[in-house]
Amino acid sequence: MKKLLLLILIAISCTLLSGRELNEFFTNRDYVEYRNDKGRLIGETFTFDESEFSKDDLYKKFFVIYHFDGSLDDVEITYAYSPVLKGIEIVDGKPVNLQITKRGDVVTVSNPVNMGSY
């Protein structure tokens, strides 16, 4: 347990020092930015057809350290932590900065979590 906690703390430190934004990983996709009232980027979302990337492809692309799944109505939700992305939200007591949702054949990838609709 101590090793896992240490790994998570190191990963969060790396994220804070060198995190990247989603738009550095995807191009030519439906992209939405969420900004606070001062214009600072606080979230972003890409949407695409599920045939373009599998979850495993996304895990590899973002060097995902851990992930856990959930669902809401007809939406499959995966929460994950990536050391290469900025931002952190706490979900079920765990730091996450990548949310992958699937509704039908549409996939939404959000950083840190989806701030819009699925």
PDB file of C-alpha atoms in Angstrom:
ATOM      1  CA  MET A   1       0.000   0.000   0.000  1.00  0.00           C
ATOM      2  CA  LYS A   2       2.845   2.389   0.830  1.00  0.00           C
ATOM      3  CA  LYS A   3       4.458   1.660  -2.538  1.00  0.00           C
ATOM      4  CA  LEU A   4       1.204   2.438  -4.355  1.00  0.00           C
ATOM      5  CA  LEU A   5       0.809   5.694  -2.440  1.00  0.00           C
ATOM      6  CA  LEU A   6       4.404   6.645  -3.239  1.00  0.00           C
ATOM      7  CA  LEU A   7       3.847   5.838  -6.923  1.00  0.00           C
ATOM      8  CA  ILE A   8       0.706   7.979  -6.998  1.00  0.00           C
ATOM      9  CA  LEU A   9       2.488  10.896  -5.297  1.00  0.00           C
ATOM     10  CA  ILE A  10       5.374  10.686  -7.771  1.00  0.00           C
ATOM     11  CA  ALA A  11       2.952  10.523 -10.685  1.00  0.00           C
ATOM     12  CA  ILE A  12       1.022  13.562  -9.439  1.00  0.00           C
ATOM     13  CA  SER A  13       4.277  15.489  -8.967  1.00  0.00           C
ATOM     14  CA  CYS A  14       5.347  14.651 -12.514  1.00  0.00           C
ATOM     15  CA  THR A  15       1.967  15.783 -13.808  1.00  0.00           C
ATOM     16  CA  LEU A  16       2.188  19.115 -12.042  1.00  0.00           C
ATOM     17  CA  LEU A  17       5.678  19.723 -13.401  1.00  0.00           C
ATOM     18  CA  SER A  18       5.260  18.586 -16.989  1.00  0.00           C
ATOM     19  CA  GLY A  19       1.603  17.848 -17.764  1.00  0.00           C
ATOM     20  CA  ARG A  20       0.260  18.314 -21.258  1.00  0.00           C
ATOM     21  CA  GLU A  21      -3.145  19.162 -22.641  1.00  0.00           C
ATOM     22  CA  LEU A  22      -5.344  16.819 -24.685  1.00  0.00           C
ATOM     23  CA  ASN A  23      -5.083  18.963 -27.806  1.00  0.00           C
ATOM     24  CA  GLU A  24      -1.414  17.965 -28.014  1.00  0.00           C
ATOM     25  CA  PHE A  25      -2.502  14.344 -28.579  1.00  0.00           C
ATOM     26  CA  PHE A  26      -5.465  14.697 -30.954  1.00  0.00           C
ATOM     27  CA  THR A  27      -6.001  16.692 -34.119  1.00  0.00           C
ATOM     28  CA  ASN A  28      -8.946  17.004 -36.493  1.00  0.00           C
ATOM     29  CA  ARG A  29     -11.507  15.848 -33.910  1.00  0.00           C
ATOM     30  CA  ASP A  30     -14.498  17.512 -32.274  1.00  0.00           C
ATOM     31  CA  TYR A  31     -12.804  19.500 -29.523  1.00  0.00           C
ATOM     32  CA  VAL A  32     -14.308  21.604 -26.716  1.00  0.00           C
ATOM     33  CA  GLU A  33     -12.409  23.728 -24.200  1.00  0.00           C
ATOM     34  CA  TYR A  34     -13.789  24.765 -20.823  1.00  0.00           C
ATOM     35  CA  ARG A  35     -12.367  27.973 -19.341  1.00  0.00           C
ATOM     36  CA  ASN A  36     -12.952  29.737 -16.055  1.00  0.00           C
ATOM     37  CA  ASP A  37     -14.016  33.383 -15.818  1.00  0.00           C
ATOM     38  CA  LYS A  38     -10.361  34.459 -16.033  1.00  0.00           C
ATOM     39  CA  GLY A  39      -9.852  32.566 -19.297  1.00  0.00           C
ATOM     40  CA  ARG A  40      -7.745  29.775 -17.788  1.00  0.00           C
ATOM     41  CA  LEU A  41      -8.215  26.333 -19.340  1.00  0.00           C
ATOM     42  CA  ILE A  42      -9.869  24.072 -16.754  1.00  0.00           C
ATOM     43  CA  GLY A  43     -11.004  21.183 -18.947  1.00  0.00           C
ATOM     44  CA  GLU A  44     -11.147  19.836 -22.465  1.00  0.00           C
ATOM     45  CA  THR A  45     -12.970  17.137 -24.367  1.00  0.00           C
ATOM     46  CA  PHE A  46     -12.510  15.287 -27.656  1.00  0.00           C
ATOM     47  CA  THR A  47     -15.267  13.258 -29.289  1.00  0.00           C
ATOM     48  CA  PHE A  48     -14.859  10.604 -31.991  1.00  0.00           C
ATOM     49  CA  ASP A  49     -16.241   7.316 -33.306  1.00  0.00           C
ATOM     50  CA  GLU A  50     -15.291   4.229 -31.275  1.00  0.00           C
ATOM     51  CA  SER A  51     -13.757   2.622 -34.387  1.00  0.00           C
ATOM     52  CA  GLU A  52     -10.913   5.179 -34.311  1.00  0.00           C
ATOM     53  CA  PHE A  53      -9.360   4.137 -30.968  1.00  0.00           C
ATOM     54  CA  SER A  54      -9.893   1.275 -28.525  1.00  0.00           C
ATOM     55  CA  LYS A  55      -9.620   1.807 -24.772  1.00  0.00           C
ATOM     56  CA  ASP A  56      -6.311  -0.058 -24.847  1.00  0.00           C
ATOM     57  CA  ASP A  57      -5.065   2.338 -27.558  1.00  0.00           C
ATOM     58  CA  LEU A  58      -5.992   5.270 -25.330  1.00  0.00           C
ATOM     59  CA  TYR A  59      -4.355   3.684 -22.275  1.00  0.00           C
ATOM     60  CA  LYS A  60      -1.124   3.313 -24.258  1.00  0.00           C
ATOM     61  CA  LYS A  61      -1.353   6.779 -25.815  1.00  0.00           C
ATOM     62  CA  PHE A  62      -1.663   8.406 -22.383  1.00  0.00           C
ATOM     63  CA  PHE A  63       0.564   5.980 -20.408  1.00  0.00           C
ATOM     64  CA  VAL A  64      -2.331   5.262 -18.028  1.00  0.00           C
ATOM     65  CA  ILE A  65      -1.125   4.051 -14.623  1.00  0.00           C
ATOM     66  CA  TYR A  66      -4.503   2.866 -13.328  1.00  0.00           C
ATOM     67  CA  HIS A  67      -8.170   3.017 -14.274  1.00  0.00           C
ATOM     68  CA  PHE A  68     -11.568   2.039 -12.917  1.00  0.00           C
ATOM     69  CA  ASP A  69     -14.972   1.770 -14.544  1.00  0.00           C
ATOM     70  CA  GLY A  70     -18.484   2.921 -13.799  1.00  0.00           C
ATOM     71  CA  SER A  71     -21.686   3.665 -15.655  1.00  0.00           C
ATOM     72  CA  LEU A  72     -24.513   6.163 -15.653  1.00  0.00           C
ATOM     73  CA  ASP A  73     -27.710   5.281 -17.494  1.00  0.00           C
ATOM     74  CA  ASP A  74     -26.545   4.183 -20.967  1.00  0.00           C
ATOM     75  CA  VAL A  75     -23.053   5.685 -20.645  1.00  0.00           C
ATOM     76  CA  GLU A  76     -19.974   3.546 -19.924  1.00  0.00           C
ATOM     77  CA  ILE A  77     -17.448   5.588 -17.931  1.00  0.00           C
ATOM     78  CA  THR A  78     -13.761   4.929 -17.332  1.00  0.00           C
ATOM     79  CA  TYR A  79     -11.766   7.100 -14.950  1.00  0.00           C
ATOM     80  CA  ALA A  80      -7.980   6.972 -15.256  1.00  0.00           C
ATOM     81  CA  TYR A  81      -4.760   8.617 -14.183  1.00  0.00           C
ATOM     82  CA  SER A  82      -2.146   9.616 -16.761  1.00  0.00           C
ATOM     83  CA  PRO A  83       1.217  11.096 -15.768  1.00  0.00           C
ATOM     84  CA  VAL A  84       1.413  12.978 -19.080  1.00  0.00           C
ATOM     85  CA  LEU A  85      -1.748  15.069 -18.651  1.00  0.00           C
ATOM     86  CA  LYS A  86      -2.430  18.189 -16.592  1.00  0.00           C
ATOM     87  CA  GLY A  87      -5.174  18.539 -14.027  1.00  0.00           C
ATOM     88  CA  ILE A  88      -6.420  16.364 -11.201  1.00  0.00           C
ATOM     89  CA  GLU A  89      -9.905  15.617  -9.888  1.00  0.00           C
ATOM     90  CA  ILE A  90     -10.649  13.244  -7.019  1.00  0.00           C
ATOM     91  CA  VAL A  91     -13.187  10.530  -7.884  1.00  0.00           C
ATOM     92  CA  ASP A  92     -14.015   7.832  -5.330  1.00  0.00           C
ATOM     93  CA  GLY A  93     -10.993   8.957  -3.311  1.00  0.00           C
ATOM     94  CA  LYS A  94      -8.561   8.508  -6.226  1.00  0.00           C
ATOM     95  CA  PRO A  95      -6.826  11.195  -8.286  1.00  0.00           C
ATOM     96  CA  VAL A  96      -7.912  11.078 -11.939  1.00  0.00           C
ATOM     97  CA  ASN A  97      -7.150  13.290 -14.910  1.00  0.00           C
ATOM     98  CA  LEU A  98      -8.585  11.297 -17.809  1.00  0.00           C
ATOM     99  CA  GLN A  99     -12.192  10.283 -18.326  1.00  0.00           C
ATOM    100  CA  ILE A 100     -13.286   8.094 -21.221  1.00  0.00           C
ATOM    101  CA  THR A 101     -17.006   7.801 -21.836  1.00  0.00           C
ATOM    102  CA  LYS A 102     -18.847   5.714 -24.408  1.00  0.00           C
ATOM    103  CA  ARG A 103     -22.465   6.156 -25.426  1.00  0.00           C
ATOM    104  CA  GLY A 104     -23.476   4.015 -28.366  1.00  0.00           C
ATOM    105  CA  ASP A 105     -20.582   4.228 -30.817  1.00  0.00           C
ATOM    106  CA  VAL A 106     -19.433   7.699 -29.702  1.00  0.00           C
ATOM    107  CA  VAL A 107     -16.383   8.013 -27.434  1.00  0.00           C
ATOM    108  CA  THR A 108     -15.548  11.136 -25.456  1.00  0.00           C
ATOM    109  CA  VAL A 109     -12.099  11.634 -23.931  1.00  0.00           C
ATOM    110  CA  SER A 110     -11.924  14.360 -21.293  1.00  0.00           C
ATOM    111  CA  ASN A 111      -9.215  15.964 -19.188  1.00  0.00           C
ATOM    112  CA  PRO A 112      -9.511  16.007 -16.214  1.00  0.00           C
ATOM    113  CA  VAL A 113     -13.189  14.943 -16.383  1.00  0.00           C
ATOM    114  CA  ASN A 114     -16.091  15.698 -18.719  1.00  0.00           C
ATOM    115  CA  MET A 115     -17.529  19.093 -17.832  1.00  0.00           C
ATOM    116  CA  GLY A 116     -20.203  19.064 -20.524  1.00  0.00           C
ATOM    117  CA  SER A 117     -22.627  16.376 -21.600  1.00  0.00           C
ATOM    118  CA  TYR A 118     -21.994  12.810 -22.726  1.00  0.00           C
TER     119      TYR A 118
END
